[in-house]
């Protein structure tokens, strides 16, 4: 008799059902790893569908959040959620998934905007101060073992200002992202900005990076920034400056 198979299937189904409808505030407490940098306060609903009035990433407030489970993702070996974050100045929405076979995390169809003042803390560079608005249109980012293994999409930084270490206005910049587990690449170019920019930043898995590009001043360029770039770059015949730099994060 196979009654024990039906009993096992029924038991597993019951546990999954109970977990899915466990109140979110309890489920998040038990399921979130201690070193996970995201905290949701005043969580309501369930793991199936819920919300939180405040959401923090490494002490950075991202506003309210809402999530909804996509059950069809189980058919392709993933646990996938539609995620929405918003406050008075920022709004982000997209899909966040984890492949329970490979352990890979995948963020896709991520769109919205955030304040540039939050970017340095998000990437672990708090000594840099920025201003402006960052529009996000990310097709896909994959992360495995805390390493980005694939990326594609576009970022646009409007009203771009560097406050520190050197204060300067940059207008609008566009960042096109691409790459795989061997190299991540960002193509940077200006959009009618005061400083003409065309360059590429390459990041290797070991943390080494390379910057290669050209900048050219216009009549509205910040002269302090131009002088700095000319000191670290190589002048070219067309009046632009070749920038070549490498280092490690």
Coordinates of C-alpha atoms in Angstrom, one line a residue, residues 83-226:
X83 CA 8.8 43.7 -4.7
X84 CA 7.8 47.4 -4.4
X85 CA 9.6 50.0 -2.4
X86 CA 8.4 53.7 -2.1
X87 CA 8.6 56.9 -0.1
X88 CA 8.0 60.5 -0.9
X89 CA 11.1 60.8 -3.1
X90 CA 12.0 57.2 -4.1
X91 CA 10.2 54.3 -5.8
X92 CA 11.5 51.0 -7.0
X93 CA 9.7 47.9 -8.3
X94 CA 10.9 44.6 -9.7
X95 CA 11.3 40.9 -9.2
X96 CA 13.6 39.3 -6.6
X97 CA 14.2 35.5 -6.9
X98 CA 16.4 32.8 -5.6
X99 CA 17.2 29.6 -7.5
X100 CA 16.9 26.9 -4.8
X101 CA 19.0 24.5 -6.9
X102 CA 22.1 26.7 -7.5
X103 CA 21.6 29.2 -4.7
X104 CA 21.9 32.1 -7.1
X105 CA 20.0 35.3 -6.5
X106 CA 18.4 37.1 -9.4
X107 CA 16.9 40.6 -9.6
X108 CA 15.0 41.4 -12.8
X109 CA 12.8 44.0 -14.4
X110 CA 13.9 46.5 -11.7
X111 CA 12.7 50.0 -12.5
X112 CA 12.3 53.3 -10.5
X113 CA 14.3 56.1 -9.1
X114 CA 16.3 56.8 -5.9
X115 CA 18.1 59.7 -4.4
X116 CA 21.8 59.9 -5.3
X117 CA 22.6 60.8 -1.7
X118 CA 21.9 57.2 -0.7
X119 CA 24.2 55.6 -3.3
X120 CA 27.6 55.9 -1.5
X121 CA 26.2 54.1 1.6
X122 CA 24.5 51.5 -0.6
X123 CA 27.8 50.6 -2.2
X124 CA 29.9 51.0 0.9
X125 CA 31.7 54.3 0.0
X126 CA 30.4 56.7 2.7
X127 CA 33.3 59.2 2.2
X128 CA 31.8 60.2 -1.2
X129 CA 28.9 62.6 -1.1
X130 CA 26.5 62.8 -4.1
X131 CA 23.4 64.6 -5.1
X132 CA 20.8 64.3 -7.9
X133 CA 18.4 61.5 -9.0
X134 CA 19.2 58.1 -10.3
X135 CA 16.7 56.5 -12.7
X136 CA 17.0 52.7 -12.8
X137 CA 16.2 50.3 -15.6
X138 CA 17.8 47.0 -14.8
X139 CA 16.9 44.0 -16.9
X140 CA 18.8 41.5 -14.8
X141 CA 21.4 41.1 -12.1
X142 CA 22.6 37.7 -10.9
X143 CA 24.6 37.2 -7.6
X144 CA 26.2 34.0 -6.4
X145 CA 28.4 33.7 -3.3
X146 CA 28.2 37.5 -2.9
X147 CA 29.7 38.0 -6.4
X148 CA 27.8 39.6 -9.3
X149 CA 27.9 37.0 -12.1
X150 CA 25.8 38.8 -14.7
X151 CA 24.3 42.3 -15.2
X152 CA 22.4 44.1 -18.0
X153 CA 20.5 47.4 -17.9
X154 CA 20.9 51.1 -17.8
X155 CA 21.2 53.8 -15.1
X156 CA 20.7 57.6 -15.7
X157 CA 22.0 60.1 -13.2
X158 CA 20.2 63.5 -13.6
X159 CA 21.1 66.7 -11.9
X160 CA 24.4 64.9 -11.1
X161 CA 26.5 66.6 -8.4
X162 CA 29.6 65.4 -6.6
X163 CA 29.7 67.1 -3.2
X164 CA 32.8 65.4 -1.9
X165 CA 35.7 64.9 -2.3
X166 CA 35.6 67.5 -5.2
X167 CA 32.5 69.5 -5.6
X168 CA 31.3 69.7 -9.2
X169 CA 28.2 69.6 -11.4
X170 CA 28.1 66.9 -14.0
X171 CA 24.7 67.5 -15.6
X172 CA 23.3 64.1 -16.7
X173 CA 25.2 60.8 -17.1
X174 CA 24.2 57.5 -18.5
X175 CA 25.6 54.1 -17.4
X176 CA 25.1 51.0 -19.6
X177 CA 25.7 47.8 -17.7
X178 CA 26.7 44.5 -19.2
X179 CA 28.8 41.4 -18.3
X180 CA 29.1 37.9 -17.0
X181 CA 31.0 36.0 -14.3
X182 CA 34.4 36.9 -16.1
X183 CA 33.9 40.7 -16.2
X184 CA 31.4 43.4 -15.5
X185 CA 31.5 46.4 -17.7
X186 CA 29.9 49.9 -17.4
X187 CA 29.9 52.3 -20.4
X188 CA 29.6 55.9 -19.1
X189 CA 28.7 58.8 -21.3
X190 CA 27.3 62.3 -20.7
X191 CA 23.9 63.5 -21.9
X192 CA 24.4 67.2 -22.9
X193 CA 26.5 67.7 -19.8
X194 CA 29.1 70.4 -18.9
X195 CA 31.8 67.8 -19.3
X196 CA 32.0 65.5 -22.3
X197 CA 32.5 62.0 -21.0
X198 CA 33.0 58.7 -22.9
X199 CA 34.6 55.8 -21.0
X200 CA 34.4 52.3 -19.7
X201 CA 34.8 50.8 -16.2
X202 CA 35.7 47.1 -16.0
X203 CA 35.4 45.1 -12.8
X204 CA 36.9 41.7 -12.4
X205 CA 35.8 38.9 -10.0
X206 CA 38.8 39.4 -7.8
X207 CA 37.9 43.1 -7.2
X208 CA 40.4 44.6 -9.6
X209 CA 39.0 47.3 -11.8
X210 CA 40.1 49.4 -14.8
X211 CA 39.0 52.8 -16.0
X212 CA 39.6 53.8 -19.6
X213 CA 38.0 56.8 -21.2
X214 CA 38.1 60.3 -22.5
X215 CA 36.8 63.6 -21.0
X216 CA 36.6 66.9 -22.8
X217 CA 35.8 70.3 -21.3
X218 CA 33.2 72.7 -22.6
X219 CA 32.6 76.3 -21.8
X220 CA 30.5 75.4 -18.8
X221 CA 32.9 72.8 -17.3
X222 CA 34.1 73.1 -13.7
X223 CA 37.7 74.3 -14.1
X224 CA 38.7 72.7 -10.8
X225 CA 37.6 69.3 -12.0
X226 CA 39.1 69.8 -15.4

